[in-house]
Short mmCIF file of C-alpha atoms in Angstrom, two decimals:
data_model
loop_
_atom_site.label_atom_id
_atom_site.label_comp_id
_atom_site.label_asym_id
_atom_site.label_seq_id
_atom_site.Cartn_x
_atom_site.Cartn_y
_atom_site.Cartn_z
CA UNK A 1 0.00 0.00 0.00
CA UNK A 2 2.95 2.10 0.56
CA UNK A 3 4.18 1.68 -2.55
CA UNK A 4 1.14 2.38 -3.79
CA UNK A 5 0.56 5.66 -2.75
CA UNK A 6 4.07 6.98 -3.06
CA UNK A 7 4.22 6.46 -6.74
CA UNK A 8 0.63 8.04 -6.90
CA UNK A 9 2.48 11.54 -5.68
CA UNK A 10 5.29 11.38 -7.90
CA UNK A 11 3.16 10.67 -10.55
CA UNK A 12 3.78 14.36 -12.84
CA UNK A 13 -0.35 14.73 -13.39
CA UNK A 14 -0.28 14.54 -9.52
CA UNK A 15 2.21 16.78 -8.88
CA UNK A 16 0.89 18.87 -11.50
CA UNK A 17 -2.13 19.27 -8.93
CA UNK A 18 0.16 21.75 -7.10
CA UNK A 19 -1.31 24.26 -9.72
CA UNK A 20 -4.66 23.75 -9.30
CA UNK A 21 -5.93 26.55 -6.38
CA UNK A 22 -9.49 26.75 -4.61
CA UNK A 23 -10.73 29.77 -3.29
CA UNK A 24 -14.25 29.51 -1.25
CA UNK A 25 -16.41 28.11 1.45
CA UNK A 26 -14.42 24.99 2.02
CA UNK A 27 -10.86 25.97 0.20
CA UNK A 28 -8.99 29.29 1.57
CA UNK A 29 -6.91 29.32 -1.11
CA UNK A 30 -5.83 26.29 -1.13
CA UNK A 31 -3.57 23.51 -3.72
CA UNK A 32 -5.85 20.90 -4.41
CA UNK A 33 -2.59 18.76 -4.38
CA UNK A 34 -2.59 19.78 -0.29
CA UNK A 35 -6.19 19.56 -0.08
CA UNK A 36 -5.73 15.62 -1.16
CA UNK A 37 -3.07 14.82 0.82
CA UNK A 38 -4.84 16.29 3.68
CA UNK A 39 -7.93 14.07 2.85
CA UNK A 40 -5.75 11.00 2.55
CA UNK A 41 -4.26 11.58 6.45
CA UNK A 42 -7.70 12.19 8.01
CA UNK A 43 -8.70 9.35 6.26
CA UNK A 44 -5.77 6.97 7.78
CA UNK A 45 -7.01 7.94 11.40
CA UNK A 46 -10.19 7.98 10.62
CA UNK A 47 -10.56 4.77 9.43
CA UNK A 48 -10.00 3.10 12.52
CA UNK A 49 -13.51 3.84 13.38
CA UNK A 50 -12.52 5.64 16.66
CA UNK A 51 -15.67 8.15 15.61
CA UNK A 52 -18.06 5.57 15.95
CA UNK A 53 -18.97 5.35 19.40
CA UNK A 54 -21.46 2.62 19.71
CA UNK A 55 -19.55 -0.33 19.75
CA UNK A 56 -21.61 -2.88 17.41
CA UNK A 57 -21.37 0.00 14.89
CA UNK A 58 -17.88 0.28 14.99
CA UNK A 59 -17.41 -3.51 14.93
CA UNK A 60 -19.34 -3.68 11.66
CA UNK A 61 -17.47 -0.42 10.28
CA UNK A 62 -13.92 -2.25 10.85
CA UNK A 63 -15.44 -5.48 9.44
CA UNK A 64 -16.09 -4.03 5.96
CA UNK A 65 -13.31 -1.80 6.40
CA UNK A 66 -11.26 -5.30 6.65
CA UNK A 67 -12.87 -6.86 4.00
CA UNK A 68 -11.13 -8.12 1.01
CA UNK A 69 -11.48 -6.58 -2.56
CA UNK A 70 -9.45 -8.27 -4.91
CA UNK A 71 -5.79 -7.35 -3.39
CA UNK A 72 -6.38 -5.03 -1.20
CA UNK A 73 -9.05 -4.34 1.17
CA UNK A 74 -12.18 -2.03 0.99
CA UNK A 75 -10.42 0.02 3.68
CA UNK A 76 -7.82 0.55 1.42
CA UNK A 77 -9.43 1.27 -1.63
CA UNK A 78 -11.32 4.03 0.41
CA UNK A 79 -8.08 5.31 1.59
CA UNK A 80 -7.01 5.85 -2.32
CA UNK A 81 -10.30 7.39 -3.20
CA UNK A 82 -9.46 9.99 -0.69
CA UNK A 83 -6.38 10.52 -1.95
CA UNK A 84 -7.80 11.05 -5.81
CA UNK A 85 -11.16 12.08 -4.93
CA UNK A 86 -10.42 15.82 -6.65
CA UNK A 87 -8.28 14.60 -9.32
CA UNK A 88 -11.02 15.82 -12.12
CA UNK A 89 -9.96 19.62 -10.82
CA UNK A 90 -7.01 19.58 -13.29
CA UNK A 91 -8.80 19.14 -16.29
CA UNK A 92 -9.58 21.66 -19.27
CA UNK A 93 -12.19 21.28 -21.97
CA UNK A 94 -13.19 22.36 -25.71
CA UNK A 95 -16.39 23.70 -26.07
CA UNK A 96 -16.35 24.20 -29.49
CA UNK A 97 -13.32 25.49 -30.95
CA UNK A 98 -12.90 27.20 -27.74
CA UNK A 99 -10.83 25.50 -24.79
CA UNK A 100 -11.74 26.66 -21.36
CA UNK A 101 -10.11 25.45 -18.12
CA UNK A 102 -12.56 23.33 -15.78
CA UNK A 103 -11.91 25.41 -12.97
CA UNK A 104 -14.26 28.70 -12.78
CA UNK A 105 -13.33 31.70 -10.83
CA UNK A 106 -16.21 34.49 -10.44
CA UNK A 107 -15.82 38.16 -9.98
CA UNK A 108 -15.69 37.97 -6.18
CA UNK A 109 -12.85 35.21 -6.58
CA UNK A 110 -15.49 32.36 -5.73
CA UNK A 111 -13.43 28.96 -7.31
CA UNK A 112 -15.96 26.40 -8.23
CA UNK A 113 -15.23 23.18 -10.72
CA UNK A 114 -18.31 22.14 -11.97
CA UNK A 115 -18.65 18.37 -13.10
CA UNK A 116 -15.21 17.22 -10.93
CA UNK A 117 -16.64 14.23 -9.72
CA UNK A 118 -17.71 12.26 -12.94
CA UNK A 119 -14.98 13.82 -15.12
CA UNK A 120 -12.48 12.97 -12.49
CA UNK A 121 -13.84 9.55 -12.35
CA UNK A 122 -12.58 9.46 -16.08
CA UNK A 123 -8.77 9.99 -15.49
CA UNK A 124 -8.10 7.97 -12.36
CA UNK A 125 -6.29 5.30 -14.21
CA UNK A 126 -3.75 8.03 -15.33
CA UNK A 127 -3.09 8.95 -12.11
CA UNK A 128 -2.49 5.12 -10.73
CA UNK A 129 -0.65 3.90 -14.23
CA UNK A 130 2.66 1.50 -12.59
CA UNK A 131 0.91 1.11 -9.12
CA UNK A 132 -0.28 -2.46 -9.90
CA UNK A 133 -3.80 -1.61 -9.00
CA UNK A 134 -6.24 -4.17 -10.69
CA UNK A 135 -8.65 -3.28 -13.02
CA UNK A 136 -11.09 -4.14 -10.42
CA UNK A 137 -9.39 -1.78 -7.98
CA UNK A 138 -9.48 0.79 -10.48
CA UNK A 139 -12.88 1.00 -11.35
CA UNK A 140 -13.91 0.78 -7.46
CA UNK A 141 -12.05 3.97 -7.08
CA UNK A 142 -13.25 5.59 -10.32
CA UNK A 143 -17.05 4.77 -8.95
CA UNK A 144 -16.46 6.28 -5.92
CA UNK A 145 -14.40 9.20 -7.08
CA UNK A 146 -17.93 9.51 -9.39
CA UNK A 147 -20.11 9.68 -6.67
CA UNK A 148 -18.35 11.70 -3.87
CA UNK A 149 -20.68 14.44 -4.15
CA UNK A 150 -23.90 12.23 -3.32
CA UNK A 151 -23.60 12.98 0.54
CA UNK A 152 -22.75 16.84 0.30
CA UNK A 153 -23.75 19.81 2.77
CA UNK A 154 -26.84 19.96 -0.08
CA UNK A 155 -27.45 16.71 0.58
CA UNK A 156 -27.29 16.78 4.33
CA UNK A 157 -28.65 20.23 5.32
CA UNK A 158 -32.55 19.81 4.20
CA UNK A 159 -32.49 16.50 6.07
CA UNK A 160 -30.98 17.47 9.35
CA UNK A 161 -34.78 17.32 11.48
CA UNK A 162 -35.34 14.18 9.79
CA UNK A 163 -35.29 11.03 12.22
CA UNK A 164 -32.02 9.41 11.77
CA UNK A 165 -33.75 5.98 11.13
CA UNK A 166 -35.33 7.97 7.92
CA UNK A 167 -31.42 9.55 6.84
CA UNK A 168 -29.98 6.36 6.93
CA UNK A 169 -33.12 4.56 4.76
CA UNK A 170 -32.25 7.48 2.36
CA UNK A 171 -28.44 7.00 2.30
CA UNK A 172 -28.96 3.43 1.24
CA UNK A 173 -31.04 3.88 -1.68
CA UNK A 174 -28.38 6.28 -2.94
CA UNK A 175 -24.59 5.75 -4.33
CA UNK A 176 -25.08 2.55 -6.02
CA UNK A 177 -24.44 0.70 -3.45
CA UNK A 178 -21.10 2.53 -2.51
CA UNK A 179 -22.86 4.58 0.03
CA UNK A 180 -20.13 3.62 2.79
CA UNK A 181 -17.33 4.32 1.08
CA UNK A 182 -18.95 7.67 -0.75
CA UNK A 183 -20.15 8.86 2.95
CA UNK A 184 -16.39 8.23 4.40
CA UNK A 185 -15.37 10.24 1.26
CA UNK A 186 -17.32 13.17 2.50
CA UNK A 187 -16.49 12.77 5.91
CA UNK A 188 -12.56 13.31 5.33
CA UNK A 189 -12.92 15.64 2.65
CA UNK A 190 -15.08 18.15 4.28
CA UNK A 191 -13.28 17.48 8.26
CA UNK A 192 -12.57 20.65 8.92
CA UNK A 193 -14.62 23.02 6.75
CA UNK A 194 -16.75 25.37 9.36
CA UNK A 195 -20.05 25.51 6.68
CA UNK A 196 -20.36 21.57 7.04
CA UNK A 197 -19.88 21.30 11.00
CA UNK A 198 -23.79 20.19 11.18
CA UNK A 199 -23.08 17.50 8.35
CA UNK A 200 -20.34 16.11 9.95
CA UNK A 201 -22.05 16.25 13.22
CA UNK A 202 -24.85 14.08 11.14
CA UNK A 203 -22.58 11.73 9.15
CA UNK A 204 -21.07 10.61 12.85
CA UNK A 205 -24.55 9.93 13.78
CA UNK A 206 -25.37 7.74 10.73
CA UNK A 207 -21.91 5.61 11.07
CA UNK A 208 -23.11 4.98 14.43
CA UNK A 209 -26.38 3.11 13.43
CA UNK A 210 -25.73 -0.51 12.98
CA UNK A 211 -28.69 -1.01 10.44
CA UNK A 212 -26.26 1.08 8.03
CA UNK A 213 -24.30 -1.94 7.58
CA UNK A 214 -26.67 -4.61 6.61
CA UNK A 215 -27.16 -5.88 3.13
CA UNK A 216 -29.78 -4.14 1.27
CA UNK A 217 -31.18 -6.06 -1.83
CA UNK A 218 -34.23 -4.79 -4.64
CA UNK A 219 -36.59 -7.49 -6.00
CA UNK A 220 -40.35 -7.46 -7.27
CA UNK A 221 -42.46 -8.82 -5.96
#
């Protein structure tokens, strides 16, 4: 795993990342290279599950956590997707016959980068090329990196006086079935940003319901 990630950063599209600044809400000016290596270390504490305070909760967190997927572990794969979540920020397009970069900066200075997640989700294998990651692997974090916007503050905010039996129903119809792994996304990339304190606060709750972990299948009937 070590291995892994170090030839991830000294990968030149990675390091390239060092160019890429946000500016707003959640980003105070701030490399989205730092911003993912920042991710990537909350995420190595975090997922120990020492959040997760009711202890069959936490049991079933480290459980899938521990799983096996293919050569690694789902822990592990949810390590690299923080690590790549924000890859899609480097990206320029052609509208046209025009190119235009995919980061947008408004009068005030407000950085936003519309469509980050899917396009993103697009380029992870040029950011992992030589790791020995599995095609499987791959696409697991390419998936995720997709969906890491599912669980936003957006998300979030116009549930917060919902029961949490009725958040957590929610969260498990959504994600495609990645809904752990795009919630622990969220989690780690938004730990310290002041506008999603009451998220957080939310997400903590959630991880400590143990129906969150159970298998959820769709059949007619």
């Amino acid at each position: 795993m070590n291995e892994i990630v170090e030839k991830i950063l000294q990968n030149p599209l990675f390091l390239k990342l060092q160019l890429v600044i946000e500016n707003n809400s959640y980003h105070n000016h701030e490399k989205t290279y730092d911003h993912l290596i920042k991710t990537f270390e909350i995420a190595k504490l975090q997922i120990r599950g020492n959040f997760i305070q009711n202890q069959v909760a936490k049991k079933l967190f480290l459980e899938f956590a521990n799983n096996p997927f293919d050569n690694l572990t789902n822990g592990e794969i949810m390590l690299l997707t923080a690590l790549l979540h924000d890859v899609g920020k480097i990206l320029s397009y052609k509208d046209g016959f025009k190119e235009f970069n995919l980061r947008h900066e408004n009068s005030e200075g407000i950085v936003s980068n519309p469509g980050h997640e899917y396009w993103g989700s697009t380029i992870v294998d040029k950011f992992v090329k030589d790791t020995g990651l599995s095609e499987k692997e791959i696409e697991k974090i390419s998936e995720t990196v997709r969906l890491h916007g599912t669980f936003g503050a957006d998300y979030f905010e116009p549930k917060l006086n919902l029961s949490i039996k009725e958040i957590v129903d929610d969260i498990k119809a959504r994600a495609e079935e990645l809904y752990i792994e795009a919630l622990f996304n969220v989690y780690c990339d938004c730990f310290t940003a002041k506008p999603f304190e009451k998220s957080k606060e939310k997400i903590i709750e959630v991880f400590n319901q143990p129906n969150l972990y159970t298998k959820r299948t769709y059949f007619i009937k």
